[in-house]
XYZ file of N, CA and C in Angstrom:
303
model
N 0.825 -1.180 0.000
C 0.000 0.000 0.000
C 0.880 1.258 0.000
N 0.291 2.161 -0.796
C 1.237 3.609 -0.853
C 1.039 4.519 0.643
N 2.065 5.110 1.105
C 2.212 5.539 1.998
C 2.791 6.908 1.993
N 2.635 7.582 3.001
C 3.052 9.257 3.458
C 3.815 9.405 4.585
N 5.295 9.682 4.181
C 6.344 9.900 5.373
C 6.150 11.548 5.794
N 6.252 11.935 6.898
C 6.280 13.481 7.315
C 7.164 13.336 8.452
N 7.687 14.735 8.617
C 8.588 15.090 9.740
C 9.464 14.127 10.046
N 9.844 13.071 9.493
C 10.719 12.228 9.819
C 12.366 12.491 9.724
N 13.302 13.193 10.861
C 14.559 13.839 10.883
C 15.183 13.072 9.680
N 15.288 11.911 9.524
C 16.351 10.868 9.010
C 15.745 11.764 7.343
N 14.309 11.623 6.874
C 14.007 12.462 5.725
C 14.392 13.283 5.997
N 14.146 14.315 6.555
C 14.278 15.355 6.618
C 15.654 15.909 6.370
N 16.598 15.260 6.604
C 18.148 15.473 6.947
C 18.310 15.596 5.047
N 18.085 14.385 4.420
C 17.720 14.554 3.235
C 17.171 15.119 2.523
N 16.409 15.611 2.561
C 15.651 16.943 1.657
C 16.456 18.300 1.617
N 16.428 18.487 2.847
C 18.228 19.424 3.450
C 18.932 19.356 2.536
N 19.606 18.347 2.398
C 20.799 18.485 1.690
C 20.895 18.385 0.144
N 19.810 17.744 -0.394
C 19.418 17.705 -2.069
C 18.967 19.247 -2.099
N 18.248 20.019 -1.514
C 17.777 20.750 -1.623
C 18.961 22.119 -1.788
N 19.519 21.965 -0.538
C 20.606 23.132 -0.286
C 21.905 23.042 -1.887
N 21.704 21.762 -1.740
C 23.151 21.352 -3.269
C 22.677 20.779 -4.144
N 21.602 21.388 -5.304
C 21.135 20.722 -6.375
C 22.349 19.818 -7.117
N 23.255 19.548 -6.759
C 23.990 18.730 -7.395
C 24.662 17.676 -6.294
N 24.163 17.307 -5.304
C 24.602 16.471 -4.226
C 24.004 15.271 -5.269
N 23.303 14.742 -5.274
C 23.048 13.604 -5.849
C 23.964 13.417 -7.451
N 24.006 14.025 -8.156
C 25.505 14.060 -8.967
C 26.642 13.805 -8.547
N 27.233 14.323 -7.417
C 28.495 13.949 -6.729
C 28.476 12.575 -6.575
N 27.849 12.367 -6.118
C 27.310 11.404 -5.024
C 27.614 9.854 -6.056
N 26.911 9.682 -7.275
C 26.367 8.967 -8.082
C 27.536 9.460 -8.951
N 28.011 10.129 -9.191
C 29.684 10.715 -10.449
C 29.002 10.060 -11.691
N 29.926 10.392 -12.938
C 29.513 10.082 -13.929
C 30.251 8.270 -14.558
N 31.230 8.121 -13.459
C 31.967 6.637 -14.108
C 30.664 5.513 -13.842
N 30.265 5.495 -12.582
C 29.055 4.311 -12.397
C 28.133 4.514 -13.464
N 27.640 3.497 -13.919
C 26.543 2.931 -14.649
C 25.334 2.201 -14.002
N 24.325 2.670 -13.923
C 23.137 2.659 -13.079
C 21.911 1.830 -14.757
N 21.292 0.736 -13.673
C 20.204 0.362 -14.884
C 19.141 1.620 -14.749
N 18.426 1.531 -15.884
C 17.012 2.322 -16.101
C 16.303 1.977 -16.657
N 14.798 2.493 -16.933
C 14.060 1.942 -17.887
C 13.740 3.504 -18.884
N 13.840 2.831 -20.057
C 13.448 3.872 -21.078
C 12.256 3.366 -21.957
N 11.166 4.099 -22.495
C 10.372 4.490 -22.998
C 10.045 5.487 -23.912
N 9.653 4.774 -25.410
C 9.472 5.493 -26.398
C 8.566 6.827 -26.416
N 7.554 6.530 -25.668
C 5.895 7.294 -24.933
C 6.484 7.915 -23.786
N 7.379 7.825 -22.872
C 7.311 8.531 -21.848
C 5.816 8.125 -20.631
N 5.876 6.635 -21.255
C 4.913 6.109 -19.987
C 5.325 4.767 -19.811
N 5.684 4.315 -18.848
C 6.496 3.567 -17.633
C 5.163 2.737 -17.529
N 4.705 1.196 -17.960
C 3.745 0.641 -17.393
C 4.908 -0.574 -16.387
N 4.046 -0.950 -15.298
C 4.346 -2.021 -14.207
C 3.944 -2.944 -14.374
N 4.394 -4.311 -14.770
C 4.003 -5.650 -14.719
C 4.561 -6.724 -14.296
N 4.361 -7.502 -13.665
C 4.481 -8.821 -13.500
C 4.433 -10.084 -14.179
N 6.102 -10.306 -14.682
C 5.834 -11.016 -15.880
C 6.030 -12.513 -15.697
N 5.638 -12.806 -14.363
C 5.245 -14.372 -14.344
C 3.583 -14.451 -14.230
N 2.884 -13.049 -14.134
C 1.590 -13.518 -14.236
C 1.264 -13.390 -15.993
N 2.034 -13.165 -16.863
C 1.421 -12.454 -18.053
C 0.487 -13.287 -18.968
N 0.835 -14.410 -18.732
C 0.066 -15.366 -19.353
C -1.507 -15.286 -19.000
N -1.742 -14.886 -17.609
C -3.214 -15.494 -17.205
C -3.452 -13.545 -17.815
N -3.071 -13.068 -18.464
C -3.618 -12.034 -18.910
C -4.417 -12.231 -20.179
N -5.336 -11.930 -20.636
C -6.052 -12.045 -22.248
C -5.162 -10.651 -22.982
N -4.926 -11.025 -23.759
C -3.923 -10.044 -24.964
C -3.134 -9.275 -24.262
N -2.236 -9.900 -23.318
C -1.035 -9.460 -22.788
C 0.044 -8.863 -23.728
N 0.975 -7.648 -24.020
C 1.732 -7.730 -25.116
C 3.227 -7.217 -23.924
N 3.997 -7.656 -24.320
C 5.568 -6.586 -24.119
C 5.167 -4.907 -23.000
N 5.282 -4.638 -23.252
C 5.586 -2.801 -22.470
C 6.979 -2.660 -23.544
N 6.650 -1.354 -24.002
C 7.624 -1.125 -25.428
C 8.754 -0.412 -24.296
N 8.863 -0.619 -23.132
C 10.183 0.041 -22.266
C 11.394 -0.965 -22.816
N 12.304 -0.499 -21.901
C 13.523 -1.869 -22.273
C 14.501 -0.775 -20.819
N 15.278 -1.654 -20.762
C 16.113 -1.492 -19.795
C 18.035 -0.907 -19.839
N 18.339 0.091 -19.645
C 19.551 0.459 -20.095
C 20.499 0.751 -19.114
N 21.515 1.105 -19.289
C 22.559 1.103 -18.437
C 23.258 2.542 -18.865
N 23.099 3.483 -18.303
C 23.899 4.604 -18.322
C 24.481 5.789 -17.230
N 25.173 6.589 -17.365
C 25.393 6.956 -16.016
C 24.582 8.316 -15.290
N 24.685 8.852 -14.419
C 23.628 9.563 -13.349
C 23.440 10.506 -14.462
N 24.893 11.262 -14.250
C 24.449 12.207 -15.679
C 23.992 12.298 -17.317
N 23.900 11.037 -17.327
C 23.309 10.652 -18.684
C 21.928 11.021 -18.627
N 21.790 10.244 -17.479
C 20.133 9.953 -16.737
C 19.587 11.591 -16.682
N 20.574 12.292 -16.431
C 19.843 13.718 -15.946
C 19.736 14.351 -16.913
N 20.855 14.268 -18.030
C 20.987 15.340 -19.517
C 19.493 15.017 -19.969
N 19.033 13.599 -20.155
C 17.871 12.795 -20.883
C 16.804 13.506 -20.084
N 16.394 13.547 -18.351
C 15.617 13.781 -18.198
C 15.087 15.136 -18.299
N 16.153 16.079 -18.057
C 15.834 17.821 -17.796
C 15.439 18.361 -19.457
N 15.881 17.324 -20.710
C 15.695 17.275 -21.809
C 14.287 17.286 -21.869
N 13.826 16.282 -22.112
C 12.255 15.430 -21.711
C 11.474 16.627 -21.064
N 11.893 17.132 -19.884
C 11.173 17.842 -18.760
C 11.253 19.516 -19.717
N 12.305 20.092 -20.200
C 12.404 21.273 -21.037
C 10.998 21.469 -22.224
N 11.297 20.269 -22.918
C 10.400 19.922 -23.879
C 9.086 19.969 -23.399
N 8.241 18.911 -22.086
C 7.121 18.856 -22.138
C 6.546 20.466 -21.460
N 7.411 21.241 -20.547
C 6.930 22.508 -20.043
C 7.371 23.634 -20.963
N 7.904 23.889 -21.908
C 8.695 24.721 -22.979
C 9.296 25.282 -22.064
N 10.461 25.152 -21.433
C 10.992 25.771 -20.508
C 12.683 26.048 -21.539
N 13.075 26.727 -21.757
C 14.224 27.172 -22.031
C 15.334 27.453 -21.166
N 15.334 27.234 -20.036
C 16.252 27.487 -19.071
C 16.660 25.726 -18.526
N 15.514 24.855 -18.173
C 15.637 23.465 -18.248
C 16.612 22.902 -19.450
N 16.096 23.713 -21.022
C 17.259 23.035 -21.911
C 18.219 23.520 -21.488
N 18.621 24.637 -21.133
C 20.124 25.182 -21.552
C 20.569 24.609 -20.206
N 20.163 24.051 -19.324
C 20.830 22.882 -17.972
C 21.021 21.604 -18.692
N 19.888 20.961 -19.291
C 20.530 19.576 -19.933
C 21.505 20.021 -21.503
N 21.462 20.784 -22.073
C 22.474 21.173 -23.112
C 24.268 21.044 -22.375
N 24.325 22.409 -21.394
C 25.252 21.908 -20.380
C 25.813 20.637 -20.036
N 25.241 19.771 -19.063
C 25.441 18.694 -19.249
C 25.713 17.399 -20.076
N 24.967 17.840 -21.225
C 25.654 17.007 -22.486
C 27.016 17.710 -23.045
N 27.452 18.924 -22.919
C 28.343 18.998 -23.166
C 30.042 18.614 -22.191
N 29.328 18.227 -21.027
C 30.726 18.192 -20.526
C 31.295 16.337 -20.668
């Protein structure tokens, strides 16, 4: 069941610090590690369980697939994505940045 954390210090300590250093989680994660992900043609992420798929009627794939790239890959792609769907021009010129270094 989905749930709601509040006031919890141990969160809290965390939000702090992503918050104060928009780039703590970059450090953190560097660009040598390679982290899996899931990517999507649609930009919609379905959840399944693929030992039940059978007892499904016209079960197909999820057109996602699974990749391996690093934090900042992950971030150039997403602030990309995120520029695009709000027309935000300041979002591109952060993931432009980042693809360039």
């Amino acid at each position: 069941k989905p749930f709601v954390i509040r006031n919890d210090p141990s969160v809290m300590e965390v939000v702090r610090r992503w918050d104060d250093d928009p780039e703590y989680l970059h450090k953190k994660l560097g660009d040598e590690n390679r982290i899996y992900t899931e990517r999507s043609p649609k930009n919609h992420f379905m959840y399944y369980n693929v030992r039940k798929r059978k007892q499904v009627r016209n079960w197909r794939q999820p057109e996602n697939d699974v990749v391996s790239m690093s934090y900042g890959e992950w971030l150039e792609r997403a602030l990309l994505r995120e520029a695009y769907a709000l027309d935000d021009p300041e979002i591109k010129a952060t993931s432009d940045e980042l693809r360039e270094k």
